[in-house]
mmCIF file of C-alpha atoms in Angstrom:
data_model
loop_
_atom_site.group_PDB
_atom_site.id
_atom_site.type_symbol
_atom_site.label_atom_id
_atom_site.label_comp_id
_atom_site.label_asym_id
_atom_site.label_seq_id
_atom_site.Cartn_x
_atom_site.Cartn_y
_atom_site.Cartn_z
ATOM 1 C CA MET A 1 80.174 -45.399 31.115
ATOM 2 C CA ALA A 2 78.096 -41.865 31.648
ATOM 3 C CA THR A 3 78.617 -40.417 28.047
ATOM 4 C CA LEU A 4 76.807 -38.139 25.939
ATOM 5 C CA ASP A 5 72.937 -39.121 25.143
ATOM 6 C CA VAL A 6 73.962 -39.830 21.432
ATOM 7 C CA GLY A 7 74.465 -43.340 21.112
ATOM 8 C CA VAL A 8 74.327 -44.679 25.024
ATOM 9 C CA GLU A 9 72.250 -47.510 24.533
ATOM 10 C CA LYS A 10 74.033 -48.833 21.307
ATOM 11 C CA LEU A 11 77.353 -48.750 23.187
ATOM 12 C CA ALA A 12 76.106 -50.163 25.811
ATOM 13 C CA LEU A 13 75.060 -53.298 23.173
ATOM 14 C CA MET A 14 78.203 -53.232 21.572
ATOM 15 C CA ARG A 15 80.349 -52.890 24.986
ATOM 16 C CA GLN A 16 78.282 -56.280 26.285
ATOM 17 C CA ARG A 17 79.092 -57.976 23.121
ATOM 18 C CA VAL A 18 82.929 -57.252 23.128
ATOM 19 C CA VAL A 19 83.202 -58.978 26.822
ATOM 20 C CA GLU A 20 81.216 -61.985 25.530
ATOM 21 C CA VAL A 21 83.159 -62.586 22.679
ATOM 22 C CA VAL A 22 86.889 -61.080 23.389
ATOM 23 C CA LEU A 23 87.604 -60.249 26.556
ATOM 24 C CA ASN A 24 86.208 -63.061 28.525
ATOM 25 C CA PRO A 25 88.295 -65.751 26.641
ATOM 26 C CA LEU A 26 91.241 -63.468 27.436
ATOM 27 C CA ARG A 27 90.724 -63.644 31.048
ATOM 28 C CA GLU A 28 93.569 -65.891 31.955
ATOM 29 C CA ARG A 29 96.525 -63.750 30.380
ATOM 30 C CA GLY A 30 94.770 -60.559 31.891
ATOM 31 C CA HIS A 31 96.630 -58.388 34.374
ATOM 32 C CA TYR A 32 94.189 -57.909 37.796
ATOM 33 C CA ARG A 33 94.768 -54.606 39.539
ATOM 34 C CA LEU A 34 93.475 -53.572 42.803
ATOM 35 C CA ILE A 35 92.971 -49.857 43.092
ATOM 36 C CA PRO A 36 92.050 -48.559 46.795
ATOM 37 C CA LYS A 37 89.557 -46.506 47.358
ATOM 38 C CA GLY A 38 90.592 -42.524 47.573
ATOM 39 C CA THR A 39 93.612 -43.490 45.195
ATOM 40 C CA SER A 40 94.810 -41.731 41.864
ATOM 41 C CA VAL A 41 96.531 -43.339 39.468
ATOM 42 C CA SER A 42 98.178 -42.167 36.322
ATOM 43 C CA PHE A 43 95.762 -43.660 33.262
ATOM 44 C CA ASP A 44 97.619 -46.423 31.267
ATOM 45 C CA PRO A 45 96.928 -46.526 27.582
ATOM 46 C CA SER A 46 99.702 -49.464 26.987
ATOM 47 C CA LYS A 47 96.576 -51.436 27.623
ATOM 48 C CA VAL A 48 92.618 -52.310 27.210
ATOM 49 C CA TRP A 49 91.168 -52.306 30.540
ATOM 50 C CA LEU A 50 87.971 -53.859 32.089
ATOM 51 C CA VAL A 51 86.390 -52.663 34.624
ATOM 52 C CA GLU A 52 85.652 -55.843 36.757
ATOM 53 C CA ARG A 53 83.907 -54.179 40.220
ATOM 54 C CA GLY A 54 83.907 -50.808 41.469
ATOM 55 C CA GLU A 55 83.407 -47.481 39.558
ATOM 56 C CA ILE A 56 86.611 -45.281 38.849
ATOM 57 C CA GLY A 57 86.219 -41.484 37.272
ATOM 58 C CA VAL A 58 88.303 -40.752 34.689
ATOM 59 C CA GLU A 59 89.561 -36.859 35.176
ATOM 60 C CA TYR A 60 91.561 -33.942 33.350
ATOM 61 C CA LEU A 61 93.057 -31.041 34.908
ATOM 62 C CA GLY A 62 91.499 -32.355 37.982
ATOM 63 C CA ARG A 63 88.027 -32.401 36.794
ATOM 64 C CA THR A 64 85.862 -35.830 36.330
ATOM 65 C CA ILE A 65 84.771 -36.213 32.509
ATOM 66 C CA LEU A 66 83.519 -39.299 32.393
ATOM 67 C CA THR A 67 83.070 -42.492 35.309
ATOM 68 C CA LEU A 68 83.556 -45.958 34.566
ATOM 69 C CA GLU A 69 81.431 -48.563 36.283
ATOM 70 C CA GLN A 70 81.222 -52.358 36.271
ATOM 71 C CA GLY A 71 81.493 -53.627 32.672
ATOM 72 C CA ASP A 72 83.069 -50.840 31.077
ATOM 73 C CA ILE A 73 85.583 -50.952 28.759
ATOM 74 C CA ALA A 74 88.819 -47.942 29.024
ATOM 75 C CA GLY A 75 91.672 -48.049 26.500
ATOM 76 C CA PRO A 76 94.209 -45.954 24.286
ATOM 77 C CA TRP A 77 91.315 -43.887 22.225
ATOM 78 C CA MET A 78 91.162 -42.491 25.602
ATOM 79 C CA GLY A 79 94.270 -41.531 26.278
ATOM 80 C CA SER A 80 95.552 -40.321 23.079
ATOM 81 C CA VAL A 81 93.906 -36.307 23.505
ATOM 82 C CA ALA A 82 95.400 -35.335 26.769
ATOM 83 C CA PRO A 83 96.761 -37.060 30.192
ATOM 84 C CA LEU A 84 94.210 -38.354 32.436
ATOM 85 C CA SER A 85 93.832 -39.632 35.746
ATOM 86 C CA LEU A 86 91.963 -42.692 37.549
ATOM 87 C CA VAL A 87 90.419 -41.391 40.828
ATOM 88 C CA THR A 88 88.528 -44.051 42.684
ATOM 89 C CA THR A 89 85.337 -42.672 44.543
ATOM 90 C CA GLY A 90 84.150 -44.086 47.798
ATOM 91 C CA PHE A 91 84.945 -48.050 47.284
ATOM 92 C CA GLU A 92 88.261 -49.606 45.688
ATOM 93 C CA CYS A 93 87.730 -50.563 42.149
ATOM 94 C CA GLU A 94 89.496 -53.935 40.317
ATOM 95 C CA VAL A 95 90.612 -53.689 37.259
ATOM 96 C CA VAL A 96 91.773 -55.633 34.255
ATOM 97 C CA GLY A 97 94.336 -55.241 31.663
ATOM 98 C CA PHE A 98 94.532 -56.925 28.730
ATOM 99 C CA ASP A 99 97.887 -56.642 26.311
ATOM 100 C CA HIS A 100 97.187 -54.985 22.801
ATOM 101 C CA SER A 101 99.072 -58.081 21.228
ATOM 102 C CA THR A 102 96.613 -60.509 23.095
ATOM 103 C CA ILE A 103 93.319 -58.436 21.867
ATOM 104 C CA GLY A 104 95.225 -59.109 18.778
ATOM 105 C CA GLU A 105 95.009 -62.993 19.159
ATOM 106 C CA ALA A 106 91.179 -62.862 19.718
ATOM 107 C CA LEU A 107 90.334 -61.412 16.791
ATOM 108 C CA SER A 108 90.871 -64.286 14.526
ATOM 109 C CA SER A 109 87.339 -64.875 13.863
ATOM 110 C CA ASP A 110 85.011 -62.567 11.688
ATOM 111 C CA ASP A 111 82.560 -62.016 14.696
ATOM 112 C CA ALA A 112 85.035 -60.635 17.511
ATOM 113 C CA LEU A 113 86.790 -58.147 14.789
ATOM 114 C CA LYS A 114 83.714 -56.970 13.935
ATOM 115 C CA SER A 115 82.372 -56.617 17.519
ATOM 116 C CA TRP A 116 85.302 -54.686 18.105
ATOM 117 C CA CYS A 117 85.867 -52.509 15.235
ATOM 118 C CA ALA A 118 82.195 -51.139 15.978
ATOM 119 C CA PHE A 119 82.872 -51.125 19.835
ATOM 120 C CA LEU A 120 86.405 -48.932 19.073
ATOM 121 C CA ALA A 121 84.149 -46.604 16.188
ATOM 122 C CA VAL A 122 81.140 -45.848 18.909
ATOM 123 C CA SER A 123 82.981 -45.500 22.188
ATOM 124 C CA THR A 124 85.655 -43.080 20.679
ATOM 125 C CA SER A 125 82.919 -41.043 18.945
ATOM 126 C CA CYS A 126 81.759 -40.427 22.564
ATOM 127 C CA TYR A 127 84.212 -40.050 24.251
ATOM 128 C CA PHE A 128 85.776 -37.638 22.205
ATOM 129 C CA ALA A 129 82.464 -35.252 22.435
ATOM 130 C CA GLU A 130 82.677 -35.785 25.916
ATOM 131 C CA PHE A 131 86.131 -34.252 26.121
ATOM 132 C CA ALA A 132 85.376 -31.285 23.934
ATOM 133 C CA GLU A 133 82.125 -30.132 25.901
ATOM 134 C CA MET A 134 84.847 -30.071 28.628
ATOM 135 C CA LYS A 135 87.489 -29.144 27.235
ATOM 136 C CA LEU A 136 85.792 -26.192 25.818
ATOM 137 C CA VAL A 137 83.010 -24.839 27.964
ATOM 138 C CA ASN A 138 83.521 -26.521 31.515
ATOM 139 C CA VAL A 139 87.476 -26.765 32.099
ATOM 140 C CA PRO A 140 89.575 -23.762 31.759
ATOM 141 C CA PRO A 141 93.430 -24.331 31.348
ATOM 142 C CA ALA A 142 95.401 -24.317 34.316
ATOM 143 C CA PRO A 143 97.682 -20.803 34.230
ATOM 144 C CA ARG A 144 101.205 -20.125 35.218
ATOM 145 C CA HIS A 145 101.556 -17.577 38.302
ATOM 146 C CA CYS A 146 104.332 -15.149 38.293
ATOM 147 C CA THR A 147 105.680 -13.170 40.704
ATOM 148 C CA PHE A 148 107.383 -9.505 40.418
ATOM 149 C CA ALA A 149 108.724 -7.508 42.838
ATOM 150 C CA ALA A 150 108.590 -3.667 43.086
ATOM 151 C CA GLY A 151 110.295 -1.809 39.937
ATOM 152 C CA GLU A 152 109.863 -4.897 38.371
ATOM 153 C CA THR A 153 108.750 -5.011 34.144
ATOM 154 C CA ILE A 154 105.885 -7.271 33.308
ATOM 155 C CA LEU A 155 105.521 -5.865 29.827
ATOM 156 C CA ARG A 156 107.922 -3.917 27.955
ATOM 157 C CA GLU A 157 107.308 -1.493 25.128
ATOM 158 C CA GLY A 158 108.080 -2.410 21.827
ATOM 159 C CA ASP A 159 108.346 -6.362 23.047
ATOM 160 C CA THR A 160 106.185 -9.080 20.799
ATOM 161 C CA GLY A 161 103.085 -10.028 22.794
ATOM 162 C CA LYS A 162 103.010 -13.349 23.011
ATOM 163 C CA GLU A 163 101.298 -13.740 26.945
ATOM 164 C CA VAL A 164 97.663 -12.388 28.508
ATOM 165 C CA PHE A 165 98.236 -11.443 32.143
ATOM 166 C CA PHE A 166 95.842 -11.365 35.083
ATOM 167 C CA LEU A 167 96.378 -9.571 38.107
ATOM 168 C CA VAL A 168 96.005 -11.341 41.269
ATOM 169 C CA GLU A 169 97.466 -9.763 43.782
ATOM 170 C CA GLY A 170 99.214 -6.225 43.737
ATOM 171 C CA GLY A 171 99.394 -3.587 41.258
ATOM 172 C CA ALA A 172 101.032 -1.820 38.500
ATOM 173 C CA GLU A 173 101.151 1.540 36.625
ATOM 174 C CA VAL A 174 101.116 1.604 32.493
ATOM 175 C CA SER A 175 103.493 3.980 30.528
ATOM 176 C CA VAL A 176 103.765 5.026 27.103
ATOM 177 C CA ARG A 177 107.354 6.507 25.853
ATOM 178 C CA GLY A 178 108.187 7.036 29.210
ATOM 179 C CA THR A 179 105.174 8.817 30.002
ATOM 180 C CA LEU A 180 102.976 7.675 32.991
ATOM 181 C CA VAL A 181 99.491 6.699 31.112
ATOM 182 C CA GLY A 182 97.178 4.793 34.153
ATOM 183 C CA GLU A 183 97.517 1.723 36.662
ATOM 184 C CA ILE A 184 96.218 -2.015 36.719
ATOM 185 C CA GLN A 185 94.290 -3.194 39.375
ATOM 186 C CA GLU A 186 93.514 -6.449 40.825
ATOM 187 C CA ASN A 187 91.489 -8.850 39.166
ATOM 188 C CA GLU A 188 92.352 -7.320 35.641
ATOM 189 C CA ILE A 189 93.474 -8.524 32.308
ATOM 190 C CA PHE A 190 96.212 -6.608 30.420
ATOM 191 C CA GLY A 191 98.143 -7.242 27.763
ATOM 192 C CA ALA A 192 95.306 -9.085 25.419
ATOM 193 C CA LEU A 193 95.300 -7.911 21.568
ATOM 194 C CA ALA A 194 98.860 -7.849 21.264
ATOM 195 C CA ALA A 195 98.972 -11.451 22.480
ATOM 196 C CA LEU A 196 96.255 -12.806 20.848
ATOM 197 C CA THR A 197 97.167 -10.911 17.487
ATOM 198 C CA GLN A 198 100.886 -11.333 17.943
ATOM 199 C CA GLY A 199 101.386 -7.756 17.232
ATOM 200 C CA VAL A 200 104.130 -5.004 19.383
ATOM 201 C CA ARG A 201 103.212 -4.064 22.876
ATOM 202 C CA THR A 202 102.222 -0.399 22.721
ATOM 203 C CA ALA A 203 103.211 0.253 26.567
ATOM 204 C CA THR A 204 105.156 -0.836 29.202
ATOM 205 C CA VAL A 205 103.424 -2.314 32.334
ATOM 206 C CA THR A 206 105.801 -2.197 35.658
ATOM 207 C CA ALA A 207 105.195 -3.844 38.820
ATOM 208 C CA THR A 208 104.540 -0.941 41.658
ATOM 209 C CA LYS A 209 104.829 -3.382 44.578
ATOM 210 C CA GLN A 210 104.957 -7.458 44.661
ATOM 211 C CA THR A 211 102.494 -8.647 42.484
ATOM 212 C CA VAL A 212 101.231 -11.831 41.115
ATOM 213 C CA CYS A 213 99.734 -12.480 38.004
ATOM 214 C CA MET A 214 98.325 -15.357 35.902
ATOM 215 C CA ALA A 215 99.804 -15.685 32.469
ATOM 216 C CA PHE A 216 98.179 -17.367 29.748
ATOM 217 C CA ARG A 217 99.656 -18.298 25.804
ATOM 218 C CA LYS A 218 97.184 -17.380 23.553
ATOM 219 C CA ASP A 219 95.326 -20.855 23.098
ATOM 220 C CA GLU A 220 95.141 -20.941 26.688
ATOM 221 C CA PHE A 221 93.294 -18.080 26.645
ATOM 222 C CA ARG A 222 90.935 -18.354 23.973
ATOM 223 C CA ASP A 223 90.077 -21.606 26.468
ATOM 224 C CA PHE A 224 90.203 -20.187 29.424
ATOM 225 C CA LEU A 225 87.673 -17.059 28.151
ATOM 226 C CA ARG A 226 85.520 -20.327 26.447
ATOM 227 C CA ALA A 227 85.096 -21.448 30.390
ATOM 228 C CA ASN A 228 84.014 -17.760 31.566
ATOM 229 C CA THR A 229 81.724 -16.179 29.412
ATOM 230 C CA THR A 230 81.145 -13.161 31.497
ATOM 231 C CA LEU A 231 84.895 -12.592 31.505
ATOM 232 C CA MET A 232 84.396 -12.750 27.273
ATOM 233 C CA GLU A 233 81.815 -10.446 27.638
ATOM 234 C CA LYS A 234 83.435 -7.756 29.731
ATOM 235 C CA ILE A 235 86.459 -8.018 27.538
ATOM 236 C CA PHE A 236 85.077 -7.598 24.093
ATOM 237 C CA GLU A 237 83.237 -4.272 26.269
ATOM 238 C CA ASP A 238 86.705 -2.797 26.921
ATOM 239 C CA PHE A 239 88.136 -3.711 23.135
ATOM 240 C CA ALA A 240 85.053 -1.537 22.291
ATOM 241 C CA ARG A 241 85.682 1.322 24.585
ATOM 242 C CA ALA A 242 89.410 1.300 24.116
ATOM 243 C CA LEU A 243 88.764 1.385 20.631
ATOM 244 C CA GLY A 244 86.587 4.482 20.598
ATOM 245 C CA ASP A 245 89.105 6.727 23.308
ATOM 246 C CA LEU A 246 91.943 5.791 20.759
ATOM 247 C CA ASN A 247 90.668 8.298 18.223
ATOM 248 C CA ASP A 248 92.946 11.143 18.894
ATOM 249 C CA SER A 249 96.185 8.713 20.892
ATOM 250 C CA VAL A 250 96.866 6.452 23.705
ATOM 251 C CA ILE A 251 97.896 9.149 26.265
ATOM 252 C CA LYS A 252 94.746 11.064 25.953
ATOM 253 C CA ALA A 253 92.485 8.588 26.078
ATOM 254 C CA ASN A 254 89.658 9.259 28.922
ATOM 255 C CA SER A 255 89.118 5.758 29.522
ATOM 256 C CA THR A 256 90.763 3.570 31.783
ATOM 257 C CA LYS A 257 89.609 -0.023 29.846
ATOM 258 C CA TRP A 258 92.658 0.503 26.963
ATOM 259 C CA ARG A 259 94.966 -1.665 29.130
ATOM 260 C CA ASN A 260 93.890 -4.859 27.348
ATOM 261 C CA LEU A 261 95.392 -3.159 23.912
ATOM 262 C CA PHE A 262 98.929 -3.230 24.893
#
């Protein structure tokens, strides 16, 4: 199993020991499954799985976070964080699953129990480290896409901010107390501050033509920024400019970078 460098050698030895003293004696009671090449299946945490031959990728949000090879073991400690998929590469993969009750019966000896517990501790630690690294750095969340017709309100002044929007296609105008104060173009983010602080929208945003936006909830937007550091820097710069321009009032602001503040 491809994991972080820390504990890889130790994990390999523990895994080999678990196969010898726990899983091998149970093979006759295992559930064998052949997964054809190029196949994606949902990860089943109801069993402990041993890869008999081939290799299979473990995916989250369409991104491979680790690869299971012959002799690797997967179990419920992997599916407890998020829904995962198993995807074969260029070859078919054969796995064998063991029921938890069957595993429990095999842990009657002290040697088997100690080997199993040690393996679970290290493998869970390595897996969670892989998942955290992928979740915070590599893979942004999948946003919702919202479509607005010309004249339709996207954000309304006075409403509580719950989502951040990224304008993918189209255009919109911004008004404060009925006065037009600016426009939003494609590839611009708006509504961030109210959503992040759960404050009240200070402006109304209306689509000027057929418009498509990506919508993020608060936590999703934070993950999105972690995965896009360049965009994060731009947002901070926009906030700084906007705060400077708000010394008098939003309407008198001479910068176009205030749009994140509603």
